[in-house]
């Protein structure tokens, strides 16, 4: 089969090309008019590598009423994402032992519409489990420096993080907020009260603690869902000093503003919080200069009642935004407005997340890579209608927004993803 487009997003940049697929991998990248007997001609519709989302909370088993592998991966595919890496919480049990990993894989078997990998968790008391978990294939270990929101996944303090990093040669991904800087906003319908309760200075302080741990141990560390631009100079300076540190941010931090959140609109609540316009601009600058490495969803759904819609109480509502299906058009709509190209978005959402996880066969269109492909019409527009979303509960802060970019087709290893027949495979670290 050949898939051709006048806008193929290659590592060298966009250009007309024909991508030949054989046995699930990209066999050749040819001239646009190369002959073929089995042909998909996209014309001006862009051909992207399937996106790689390394920050997805599937929540199955144990909290499958929040989400699940069938619904999460169907939503991912509808959004042009062909690979996800599942977080070790909020499933029950959390992925903090090999037995828990096997239980999660058993729950996911036969349900996945895209390829799925797994993060392990580093929590107090599970140091003996870290090496076996890594040998069992998890991509690295997630830790919190603050309460996670669920009791079965307690946080590490900075000393505990340093000890965990010394236990296993693996990537450590960290939710970095300093608990001493966080306060209880109390019952409130005002988003400003919630944002003030989790200040950017506390995020920066925790990022500094992660940098110190990585510097002391030589470990690879990655800052999850960075929302506070105040941490950007710390990350840049540490990297210049040889510390192995990277950072990600999320579409909601890059496209939404604290100043625009209506009272009681708890669908906007996430932790750390969305911040103001100046902070958002600084995050975009951090993406442009490479301080922020990649953009991932932090898809973190829950049942609608946990968002407290009846009261609009930001203090009591669950903090999480479900957006795995919308990340690509959300990002592209804002990126094009700011003068970035579709190839920039592909780099942030496909190539760099794949590199972070060490997935050499994912996130790029080149010979030898998996034929995970997304046909994307960048100039088409659509209105976000919750009823069209595939994740289990269609709660979203993007409802009613008009976005640029429509996912037309998705292929997983050269086979169309139809949302009916699950063909996803489990991935392990290479």
GROMACS .gro file of N, CA, C and O in nm, residues 10 29 64 69 84 115 117 119 154-155 203 225 272-273 281 298 301 323 350 381 406 429:
model
   88
   10UNK      N    1   0.763   1.478   0.734
   10UNK     CA    2   0.885   1.399   0.748
   10UNK      C    3   0.977   1.462   0.852
   10UNK      O    4   0.963   1.580   0.886
   29UNK      N    5   0.999   0.589   0.144
   29UNK     CA    6   0.939   0.720   0.128
   29UNK      C    7   0.979   0.768  -0.011
   29UNK      O    8   1.098   0.791  -0.038
   64UNK      N    9  -1.278   0.166   3.659
   64UNK     CA   10  -1.318   0.162   3.519
   64UNK      C   11  -1.441   0.247   3.493
   64UNK      O   12  -1.465   0.289   3.379
   69UNK      N   13  -0.982   0.099   2.906
   69UNK     CA   14  -0.895   0.085   2.790
   69UNK      C   15  -0.972   0.097   2.659
   69UNK      O   16  -0.922   0.156   2.563
   84UNK      N   17  -0.026   0.524   2.334
   84UNK     CA   18  -0.036   0.589   2.465
   84UNK      C   19   0.051   0.513   2.564
   84UNK      O   20   0.078   0.393   2.546
  115UNK      N   21  -0.168   0.119   2.032
  115UNK     CA   22  -0.064   0.052   2.111
  115UNK      C   23  -0.054   0.118   2.248
  115UNK      O   24  -0.070   0.239   2.262
  117UNK      N   25   0.168   0.128   2.624
  117UNK     CA   26   0.275   0.096   2.718
  117UNK      C   27   0.234   0.138   2.858
  117UNK      O   28   0.126   0.197   2.878
  119UNK      N   29   0.366   0.297   3.253
  119UNK     CA   30   0.459   0.348   3.353
  119UNK      C   31   0.440   0.270   3.482
  119UNK      O   32   0.329   0.227   3.514
  154UNK      N   33   0.074   0.720   4.757
  154UNK     CA   34   0.125   0.831   4.839
  154UNK      C   35   0.249   0.894   4.777
  154UNK      O   36   0.319   0.833   4.696
  155UNK      N   37   0.280   1.016   4.817
  155UNK     CA   38   0.395   1.087   4.760
  155UNK      C   39   0.527   1.046   4.824
  155UNK      O   40   0.531   0.994   4.935
  203UNK      N   41   0.543   2.522   4.250
  203UNK     CA   42   0.581   2.431   4.142
  203UNK      C   43   0.730   2.445   4.111
  203UNK      O   44   0.802   2.344   4.097
  225UNK      N   45   0.357   1.763   3.319
  225UNK     CA   46   0.255   1.869   3.308
  225UNK      C   47   0.298   2.003   3.369
  225UNK      O   48   0.233   2.056   3.460
  272UNK      N   49  -0.120   2.069   3.842
  272UNK     CA   50  -0.130   2.210   3.878
  272UNK      C   51  -0.229   2.284   3.789
  272UNK      O   52  -0.268   2.233   3.684
  273UNK      N   53  -0.269   2.405   3.830
  273UNK     CA   54  -0.377   2.473   3.761
  273UNK      C   55  -0.335   2.546   3.634
  273UNK      O   56  -0.218   2.576   3.611
  281UNK      N   57   0.204   3.260   2.755
  281UNK     CA   58   0.298   3.306   2.653
  281UNK      C   59   0.440   3.257   2.683
  281UNK      O   60   0.515   3.219   2.591
  298UNK      N   61  -0.215   1.455   2.951
  298UNK     CA   62  -0.254   1.433   3.090
  298UNK      C   63  -0.405   1.407   3.096
  298UNK      O   64  -0.478   1.466   3.176
  301UNK      N   65  -0.965   1.163   3.337
  301UNK     CA   66  -1.110   1.172   3.352
  301UNK      C   67  -1.159   1.117   3.485
  301UNK      O   68  -1.085   1.051   3.560
  323UNK      N   69  -0.882   1.495   2.759
  323UNK     CA   70  -0.861   1.565   2.631
  323UNK      C   71  -0.782   1.485   2.529
  323UNK      O   72  -0.735   1.543   2.431
  350UNK      N   73   0.459   1.400   1.873
  350UNK     CA   74   0.487   1.266   1.820
  350UNK      C   75   0.635   1.229   1.839
  350UNK      O   76   0.667   1.137   1.914
  381UNK      N   77  -1.251   2.315   0.984
  381UNK     CA   78  -1.290   2.356   1.119
  381UNK      C   79  -1.406   2.268   1.168
  381UNK      O   80  -1.479   2.210   1.089
  406UNK      N   81  -0.905   1.852   1.136
  406UNK     CA   82  -0.994   1.736   1.149
  406UNK      C   83  -0.916   1.609   1.115
  406UNK      O   84  -0.851   1.602   1.009
  429UNK      N   85   0.964  -0.112   2.730
  429UNK     CA   86   1.080  -0.026   2.703
  429UNK      C   87   1.185  -0.105   2.628
  429UNK      O   88   1.202  -0.225   2.648
   0.00000   0.00000   0.00000
